[in-house]
CSV table of C-alpha atoms and ligand atoms in Angstrom, one decimal:
chain,number,residue,atom,x,y,z
A,1,LEU,CA,0.0,0.0,0.0
A,2,MET,CA,2.8,2.4,0.9
A,3,LYS,CA,4.6,1.6,-2.2
A,4,LYS,CA,1.6,2.4,-4.3
A,5,THR,CA,1.1,5.9,-2.7
A,6,ALA,CA,4.8,6.6,-3.2
A,7,ARG,CA,4.5,5.9,-6.8
A,8,ARG,CA,1.7,8.2,-7.4
A,9,PRO,CA,3.6,11.5,-7.9
A,10,LEU,CA,5.9,9.8,-10.4
A,11,LEU,CA,2.9,8.4,-12.3
A,12,ALA,CA,1.2,11.7,-12.2
A,13,ALA,CA,4.3,13.4,-13.6
A,14,LEU,CA,4.7,10.7,-16.3
A,15,GLY,CA,1.1,11.0,-17.2
A,16,LEU,CA,1.3,14.8,-17.7
A,17,ALA,CA,4.4,14.4,-19.8
A,18,LEU,CA,2.7,11.8,-22.0
A,19,ILE,CA,-0.7,13.3,-22.2
A,20,ALA,CA,0.2,16.9,-23.0
A,21,PRO,CA,1.8,16.2,-26.4
A,22,LEU,CA,-0.8,13.5,-27.2
A,23,ALA,CA,-3.6,16.0,-26.6
A,24,ALA,CA,-1.9,18.5,-29.0
A,25,GLN,CA,-1.6,15.8,-31.6
A,26,ALA,CA,-5.2,14.7,-31.2
A,27,GLN,CA,-6.2,18.3,-32.1
A,28,ASP,CA,-7.0,19.1,-35.6
A,29,ILE,CA,-4.2,21.6,-36.2
A,30,LYS,CA,-2.2,21.9,-39.4
A,31,PRO,CA,1.1,23.8,-39.9
A,32,ARG,CA,0.0,27.4,-40.6
A,33,LEU,CA,1.9,30.6,-41.3
A,34,ILE,CA,-0.2,33.7,-40.5
A,35,ARG,CA,0.8,37.2,-41.5
A,36,PHE,CA,-0.1,39.6,-38.7
A,37,GLY,CA,0.2,43.3,-39.7
A,38,TYR,CA,0.2,46.3,-37.4
A,39,GLY,CA,0.8,50.1,-37.7
A,40,LEU,CA,3.0,51.0,-34.8
A,41,ALA,CA,6.7,50.3,-34.3
A,42,GLU,CA,8.0,47.0,-32.8
A,43,ALA,CA,9.0,49.0,-29.7
A,44,SER,CA,5.5,50.0,-28.8
A,45,ASN,CA,2.6,48.6,-26.7
A,46,GLN,CA,1.2,47.3,-30.0
A,47,GLY,CA,4.4,45.6,-31.0
A,48,ARG,CA,4.9,44.0,-27.5
A,49,ALA,CA,1.4,42.6,-27.5
A,50,ALA,CA,1.7,41.3,-31.0
A,51,LYS,CA,4.7,39.3,-29.7
A,52,VAL,CA,2.7,37.9,-26.8
A,53,LEU,CA,0.0,36.9,-29.3
A,54,ALA,CA,2.5,35.1,-31.5
A,55,GLU,CA,4.1,33.3,-28.6
A,56,ASN,CA,0.8,32.0,-27.4
A,57,VAL,CA,-0.5,30.9,-30.8
A,58,GLU,CA,2.7,28.9,-31.2
A,59,LYS,CA,2.5,27.5,-27.7
A,60,LEU,CA,-1.2,26.6,-27.8
A,61,SER,CA,-0.9,24.9,-31.2
A,62,GLY,CA,2.1,22.8,-30.2
A,63,GLY,CA,4.4,24.8,-32.4
A,64,LYS,CA,2.3,24.3,-35.5
A,65,MET,CA,0.7,27.7,-36.0
A,66,LYS,CA,3.1,30.6,-36.4
A,67,LEU,CA,2.5,34.3,-36.7
A,68,ARG,CA,4.7,36.4,-38.9
A,69,LEU,CA,4.6,39.8,-37.3
A,70,ILE,CA,4.9,42.7,-39.7
A,71,GLY,CA,4.8,46.1,-37.9
A,72,GLY,CA,5.5,49.7,-38.8
A,73,ALA,CA,2.6,49.7,-41.4
A,74,ALA,CA,4.9,47.8,-43.7
A,75,LEU,CA,1.8,46.1,-45.1
A,76,GLY,CA,0.1,49.5,-45.5
A,77,PRO,CA,-2.1,51.6,-43.3
A,78,ASP,CA,-5.1,50.1,-41.3
A,79,THR,CA,-7.5,50.6,-44.2
A,80,GLN,CA,-5.3,48.9,-46.7
A,81,MET,CA,-4.8,45.9,-44.4
A,82,GLN,CA,-8.5,45.6,-43.8
A,83,GLN,CA,-9.1,45.3,-47.5
A,84,ALA,CA,-6.3,42.7,-47.8
A,85,LEU,CA,-8.0,40.7,-45.0
A,86,ILE,CA,-11.4,40.9,-46.7
A,87,GLY,CA,-9.9,39.8,-50.0
A,88,GLY,CA,-8.0,37.0,-48.3
A,89,ALA,CA,-4.5,38.3,-49.2
A,90,GLN,CA,-3.5,38.7,-45.6
A,91,GLU,CA,-4.6,36.7,-42.6
A,92,MET,CA,-4.5,38.9,-39.5
A,93,MET,CA,-4.0,42.5,-38.2
A,94,VAL,CA,-4.6,44.8,-35.4
A,95,GLY,CA,-5.7,48.4,-35.9
A,96,SER,CA,-8.0,51.2,-34.8
A,97,THR,CA,-11.8,50.6,-34.8
A,98,ALA,CA,-12.0,54.2,-36.0
A,99,THR,CA,-10.6,53.3,-39.4
A,100,LEU,CA,-13.2,50.5,-39.7
A,101,VAL,CA,-16.2,52.7,-39.8
A,102,GLY,CA,-16.4,52.8,-43.6
A,103,ILE,CA,-16.8,49.0,-43.5
A,104,THR,CA,-18.9,48.5,-40.4
A,105,LYS,CA,-20.8,51.7,-39.4
A,106,GLU,CA,-21.5,50.4,-35.8
A,107,MET,CA,-17.8,50.9,-35.0
A,108,ALA,CA,-18.5,54.6,-34.9
A,109,LEU,CA,-19.8,54.0,-31.4
A,110,TRP,CA,-16.2,53.9,-30.1
A,111,ASP,CA,-15.6,57.4,-31.7
A,112,THR,CA,-18.1,59.0,-29.3
A,113,PRO,CA,-16.3,61.8,-27.5
A,114,PHE,CA,-16.2,61.3,-23.7
A,115,LEU,CA,-18.3,58.1,-23.9
A,116,ILE,CA,-16.0,56.1,-21.6
A,117,ASN,CA,-14.6,57.7,-18.5
A,118,ASN,CA,-12.1,55.2,-17.2
A,119,THR,CA,-10.5,51.8,-18.0
A,120,LYS,CA,-13.0,49.9,-15.8
A,121,GLU,CA,-15.9,51.2,-18.0
A,122,ALA,CA,-13.8,50.5,-21.1
A,123,ASP,CA,-13.2,46.8,-20.2
A,124,ALA,CA,-16.8,46.1,-19.1
A,125,LEU,CA,-18.3,47.8,-22.2
A,126,LEU,CA,-15.9,46.4,-24.8
A,127,ASP,CA,-15.9,42.8,-23.3
A,128,GLY,CA,-19.6,42.8,-22.6
A,129,PRO,CA,-22.7,42.4,-24.8
A,130,VAL,CA,-22.3,45.8,-26.6
A,131,GLY,CA,-18.7,45.2,-27.5
A,132,ASP,CA,-19.6,41.7,-28.8
A,133,LYS,CA,-22.5,42.9,-30.8
A,134,VAL,CA,-20.4,45.6,-32.6
A,135,LYS,CA,-17.6,43.1,-33.2
A,136,ALA,CA,-20.1,40.5,-34.6
A,137,LYS,CA,-21.2,43.0,-37.3
A,138,LEU,CA,-17.8,42.6,-39.0
A,139,GLU,CA,-18.6,39.1,-40.1
A,140,GLU,CA,-21.0,40.1,-42.8
A,141,LYS,CA,-18.3,42.3,-44.2
A,142,GLY,CA,-15.6,39.6,-44.4
A,143,LEU,CA,-13.8,40.2,-41.1
A,144,VAL,CA,-13.7,38.4,-37.8
A,145,GLY,CA,-13.0,40.4,-34.7
A,146,LEU,CA,-11.3,38.5,-31.9
A,147,VAL,CA,-10.7,40.9,-29.1
A,148,TYR,CA,-10.3,44.6,-28.4
A,149,TRP,CA,-6.9,45.9,-27.3
A,150,GLU,CA,-6.5,49.3,-25.6
A,151,ASN,CA,-5.1,52.1,-27.7
A,152,GLY,CA,-6.3,54.5,-24.9
A,153,PHE,CA,-7.4,57.9,-24.0
A,154,ARG,CA,-6.4,60.4,-26.7
A,155,ASN,CA,-4.6,63.6,-26.0
A,156,LEU,CA,-3.7,66.6,-28.2
A,157,THR,CA,-0.2,67.7,-29.3
A,158,ASN,CA,0.9,70.4,-31.7
A,159,SER,CA,4.0,72.4,-32.7
A,160,LYS,CA,2.4,75.9,-32.8
A,161,ARG,CA,1.3,77.0,-29.4
A,162,PRO,CA,0.1,75.8,-26.0
A,163,VAL,CA,-3.5,75.0,-26.1
A,164,ASN,CA,-5.0,76.0,-22.8
A,165,LYS,CA,-8.5,76.9,-24.0
A,166,LEU,CA,-10.7,76.0,-26.9
A,167,GLU,CA,-9.9,79.2,-28.8
A,168,ASP,CA,-6.2,78.3,-28.9
A,169,LEU,CA,-7.1,75.4,-31.3
A,170,SER,CA,-8.4,77.9,-33.9
A,171,GLY,CA,-6.6,77.5,-37.2
A,172,ILE,CA,-4.3,74.7,-36.0
A,173,LYS,CA,-3.9,72.2,-38.8
A,174,LEU,CA,-4.7,69.0,-37.0
A,175,ARG,CA,-4.3,65.5,-38.4
A,176,VAL,CA,-7.1,63.1,-37.5
A,177,MET,CA,-7.8,59.5,-38.4
A,178,GLN,CA,-9.7,58.7,-41.5
A,179,ASN,CA,-13.0,58.9,-39.8
A,180,ASN,CA,-15.9,61.4,-40.0
A,181,VAL,CA,-16.6,61.7,-36.3
A,182,TYR,CA,-13.1,62.8,-35.6
A,183,LEU,CA,-13.1,65.1,-38.6
A,184,ASP,CA,-16.4,66.7,-37.5
A,185,SER,CA,-15.4,66.8,-33.8
A,186,PHE,CA,-12.2,68.8,-34.4
A,187,LYS,CA,-13.8,71.1,-36.9
A,188,ILE,CA,-16.5,71.9,-34.3
A,189,LEU,CA,-13.7,72.6,-31.9
A,190,GLY,CA,-12.2,75.1,-34.3
A,191,ALA,CA,-9.2,73.2,-35.7
A,192,ASN,CA,-8.4,72.8,-39.3
A,193,ALA,CA,-8.8,69.0,-39.3
A,194,VAL,CA,-7.2,66.9,-42.0
A,195,PRO,CA,-7.6,63.1,-42.3
A,196,LEU,CA,-4.4,61.2,-42.9
A,197,PRO,CA,-3.3,57.6,-42.4
A,198,TYR,CA,-1.1,57.0,-39.3
A,199,SER,CA,1.7,55.8,-41.5
A,200,GLU,CA,2.1,59.3,-43.0
A,201,LEU,CA,1.7,61.2,-39.7
A,202,PHE,CA,5.3,61.6,-38.5
A,203,THR,CA,6.5,62.9,-41.8
A,204,ALA,CA,3.5,65.3,-42.0
A,205,MET,CA,4.4,66.8,-38.7
A,206,GLU,CA,8.1,66.9,-39.4
A,207,THR,CA,7.6,68.8,-42.6
A,208,ASN,CA,4.9,71.0,-41.0
A,209,ALA,CA,2.3,69.7,-43.5
A,210,VAL,CA,0.2,69.5,-40.3
A,211,ASP,CA,0.7,71.3,-36.9
A,212,GLY,CA,-0.7,68.7,-34.6
A,213,GLN,CA,-2.4,65.4,-33.9
A,214,GLU,CA,-4.1,63.5,-31.2
A,215,ASN,CA,-3.1,60.0,-29.8
A,216,PRO,CA,-2.6,58.3,-26.4
A,217,TYR,CA,0.5,59.1,-24.4
A,218,ASN,CA,1.9,55.7,-25.3
A,219,THR,CA,2.1,56.5,-29.0
A,220,ILE,CA,3.3,60.1,-28.5
A,221,LEU,CA,6.2,58.5,-26.6
A,222,SER,CA,6.9,55.3,-28.6
A,223,ALA,CA,6.6,57.0,-32.0
A,224,LYS,CA,8.8,59.9,-30.8
A,225,PHE,CA,6.2,62.6,-31.6
A,226,TYR,CA,8.0,64.7,-29.0
A,227,GLU,CA,10.8,65.3,-31.5
A,228,VAL,CA,8.4,67.2,-33.7
A,229,GLN,CA,5.7,68.4,-31.3
A,230,LYS,CA,6.4,70.9,-28.5
A,231,TYR,CA,3.0,71.2,-26.8
A,232,LEU,CA,0.8,68.6,-25.3
A,233,THR,CA,-2.7,69.2,-23.9
A,234,VAL,CA,-4.3,66.7,-21.6
A,235,THR,CA,-7.8,66.3,-23.1
A,236,ASN,CA,-8.6,62.6,-22.8
A,237,HIS,CA,-11.4,63.4,-25.3
A,238,VAL,CA,-12.0,59.8,-26.3
A,239,TYR,CA,-11.1,56.3,-25.4
A,240,ALA,CA,-10.0,54.5,-28.5
A,241,PRO,CA,-9.8,50.7,-28.8
A,242,TRP,CA,-7.8,48.6,-31.2
A,243,ILE,CA,-9.3,45.5,-32.6
A,244,VAL,CA,-7.6,42.2,-33.5
A,245,LEU,CA,-9.0,41.0,-36.8
A,246,VAL,CA,-8.8,37.8,-38.9
A,247,SER,CA,-9.8,37.5,-42.5
A,248,LYS,CA,-13.1,35.7,-42.7
A,249,LYS,CA,-12.0,33.9,-45.8
A,250,TYR,CA,-9.1,32.5,-43.9
A,251,TRP,CA,-11.1,31.9,-40.7
A,252,ASP,CA,-13.7,29.8,-42.6
A,253,GLY,CA,-10.9,27.5,-43.7
A,254,LEU,CA,-9.6,26.8,-40.2
A,255,SER,CA,-10.7,23.9,-38.0
A,256,LYS,CA,-12.5,24.3,-34.8
A,257,ASP,CA,-9.3,23.6,-32.9
A,258,GLU,CA,-7.3,26.1,-34.9
A,259,ARG,CA,-9.9,28.8,-34.3
A,260,ALA,CA,-9.8,28.0,-30.6
A,261,VAL,CA,-6.1,28.5,-30.6
A,262,LEU,CA,-6.4,32.0,-32.1
A,263,GLN,CA,-9.3,32.9,-29.8
A,264,LYS,CA,-7.5,31.8,-26.7
A,265,ALA,CA,-4.2,33.4,-27.6
A,266,ALA,CA,-6.0,36.6,-28.5
A,267,VAL,CA,-7.6,36.8,-25.0
A,268,ILE,CA,-4.2,36.3,-23.4
A,269,SER,CA,-2.7,39.0,-25.6
A,270,ARG,CA,-5.6,41.3,-24.7
A,271,ASP,CA,-5.0,40.9,-21.0
A,272,PHE,CA,-1.3,41.5,-21.4
A,273,GLU,CA,-1.8,44.5,-23.7
A,274,ARG,CA,-4.1,46.3,-21.4
A,275,LYS,CA,-1.9,45.9,-18.4
A,276,ASP,CA,1.2,46.9,-20.3
A,277,THR,CA,-0.4,49.9,-21.9
A,278,ARG,CA,-1.8,51.2,-18.6
A,279,GLU,CA,1.6,50.8,-16.9
A,280,GLU,CA,3.3,52.7,-19.7
A,281,ALA,CA,0.6,55.4,-19.9
A,282,ALA,CA,0.9,56.0,-16.1
A,283,LYS,CA,4.6,56.8,-16.5
A,284,ALA,CA,4.5,58.4,-19.9
A,285,LEU,CA,3.5,62.0,-19.0
A,286,VAL,CA,6.6,62.5,-16.8
A,287,GLU,CA,8.8,61.0,-19.5
A,288,LEU,CA,7.3,63.3,-22.2
A,289,LYS,CA,8.0,66.3,-20.0
A,290,SER,CA,11.6,65.1,-19.6
A,291,LYS,CA,11.8,64.9,-23.4
A,292,GLY,CA,11.0,68.6,-23.5
A,293,MET,CA,7.2,68.7,-24.1
A,294,GLN,CA,5.3,71.5,-22.5
A,295,VAL,CA,2.1,70.1,-20.9
A,296,SER,CA,-1.1,72.0,-20.5
A,297,GLU,CA,-3.7,70.6,-18.1
A,298,LEU,CA,-7.1,71.9,-19.1
A,299,SER,CA,-9.3,73.3,-16.3
A,300,PRO,CA,-12.5,71.5,-15.6
A,301,ALA,CA,-14.4,74.5,-17.0
A,302,GLU,CA,-12.5,74.2,-20.3
A,303,ILE,CA,-13.1,70.4,-20.4
A,304,GLY,CA,-16.8,71.2,-19.8
A,305,ARG,CA,-16.8,73.6,-22.7
A,306,MET,CA,-15.2,71.0,-24.9
A,307,ARG,CA,-17.7,68.4,-23.9
A,308,ASP,CA,-20.6,70.7,-24.5
A,309,LYS,CA,-19.5,71.5,-28.0
A,310,LEU,CA,-18.8,67.9,-28.8
A,311,THR,CA,-22.2,66.6,-27.7
A,312,LYS,CA,-23.3,68.0,-31.2
A,313,VAL,CA,-21.7,65.0,-32.8
A,314,ASN,CA,-23.6,62.5,-30.7
A,315,ALA,CA,-26.9,62.7,-32.5
A,316,GLY,CA,-25.1,61.9,-35.8
A,317,ILE,CA,-23.3,58.9,-34.2
A,318,ALA,CA,-26.6,57.6,-32.8
A,319,THR,CA,-28.3,57.8,-36.2
A,320,ASN,CA,-25.4,56.0,-37.8
A,321,VAL,CA,-25.0,53.2,-35.4
A,322,GLY,CA,-28.8,52.9,-34.9
A,323,MET,CA,-30.8,54.2,-32.0
A,324,GLU,CA,-31.3,50.7,-30.5
A,325,LEU,CA,-27.5,50.2,-30.2
A,326,TRP,CA,-27.0,53.7,-28.9
A,327,ASN,CA,-29.6,53.3,-26.2
A,328,GLU,CA,-28.3,49.8,-25.2
A,329,THR,CA,-24.9,51.4,-24.8
A,330,GLN,CA,-26.2,54.1,-22.5
A,331,ALA,CA,-28.1,51.5,-20.5
A,332,GLU,CA,-25.1,49.2,-20.3
A,333,LEU,CA,-22.8,52.1,-19.1
A,334,ALA,CA,-25.4,53.1,-16.5
A,335,LYS,CA,-25.3,49.5,-15.2
A,336,ILE,CA,-21.5,49.4,-15.2
A,337,ARG,CA,-21.3,52.8,-13.3
A,338,ALA,CA,-23.8,51.6,-10.7
A,339,LYS,CA,-21.6,48.6,-9.8
B,1,LIG,C1,-2.1,52.6,-35.9
B,1,LIG,C2,-3.2,53.5,-35.8
B,1,LIG,C3,-3.0,54.4,-34.5
B,1,LIG,C4,-4.2,55.4,-34.4
B,1,LIG,C5,-4.0,56.6,-35.3
B,1,LIG,O1,-2.2,51.9,-37.1
B,1,LIG,O2,-4.1,56.4,-36.5
B,1,LIG,O3,-3.8,57.7,-34.8
B,1,LIG,O4,-4.3,55.9,-33.0
B,1,LIG,O5,-3.0,53.6,-33.4
B,1,LIG,O6,-4.4,52.8,-35.7
C-alpha cells in the first residue's frame, strides 16, 4: 500500500508528460503561417502585445501555427490591411476601430467623445454584450473580430502654441484619423482638421504639413512625436480601442481547434496588452515632459466647454450606429457605473 502511494507522484508526472503532447496531436491543427500586420513600431505597446499573441499561438498549437509579425505599417495603413483581409490576401492584423467605420458603421460607437470615463468602464463595455454585438457586425463584411486591445485615451499635441482653452485650437492644422466623427469633432472645436493615415503622420508633422495630432500618451512616446511636437494638452477626449482581426475567408478554412487557438491566444494578448499599456501610460507624461514637451492641463471648466461643443456629434453617431444600439450602450454604461 505504501509503495503504491509513493509511486503516485511519479505516475502523475509521467502522465502529464505523455498526455500533453498527445492532446496537442489529437487536435485538428495543421502547420500554418499567419501574417499579422500592425501600424506602430515594434518597440510600442502594439508591438509588444503582437509578440505575446505570436508566442501564445505557437504554444497553444504545439508549435504548428506561427505568426509572422509585420509592424510599422509595412503592409500598409489600417484601411489597406482591412481590404487585404477581406480579400484573403492577408490573414490577421490589429488596428483602430475608427478606421473600420467605412466597413462597419456600428464601429463609430467607439468614436463618441467622452463616452468612456475610465478603464473599468472600457473593459466592461468592450468585453460585454455591446462590444460583442459591434464586433459580430464585422462578419457580414468579411472580417472576424477576436478581441479589443487598448489604444487608450487620446490627447492633443501640436507644434504651434500651448492649447489652454478652446480658442487656442483655432486654425491649427490637425491630423485626424480617416473617420468622419473625428473630422467633424475637431472642426467643431475650431481646428483645421485633415484626415491622414497613421503611417504618414510623423513625416507630415516633421515637414509642417500638419501642426498637430491626437493620440494616447503611449504612442506620443513610442513614436517619438515629442521630437516634432512641443505642446501637449491633456484632453482625454475619447477612449480609442484597437481590434484584432482575422480575414473571414481565412477563418472559414480553419478547423474548430485552430480557431480556438487563435481565440485563446487573443484573449491572453488582450489581458497582457491592457496591463502593459496602462503601466506605460501611467509613467509616460513624466517622460514626455523630460523629453521637452510642455504640458497643459485643461481646467475642468474648459473640459466642460469642450464636452458641450462635442455633444453636437452624438446625434449623428446615434443615427449612424442605430438608436437601438446607442440606447443599449447608454443603459449598459449606467449599469457598469452603478456597480
Ligand atoms: C495605428 C493607428 C493608430 C491610431 C491613429 O495603425 O491612426 O492615430 O491611433 O494607433 O491605428
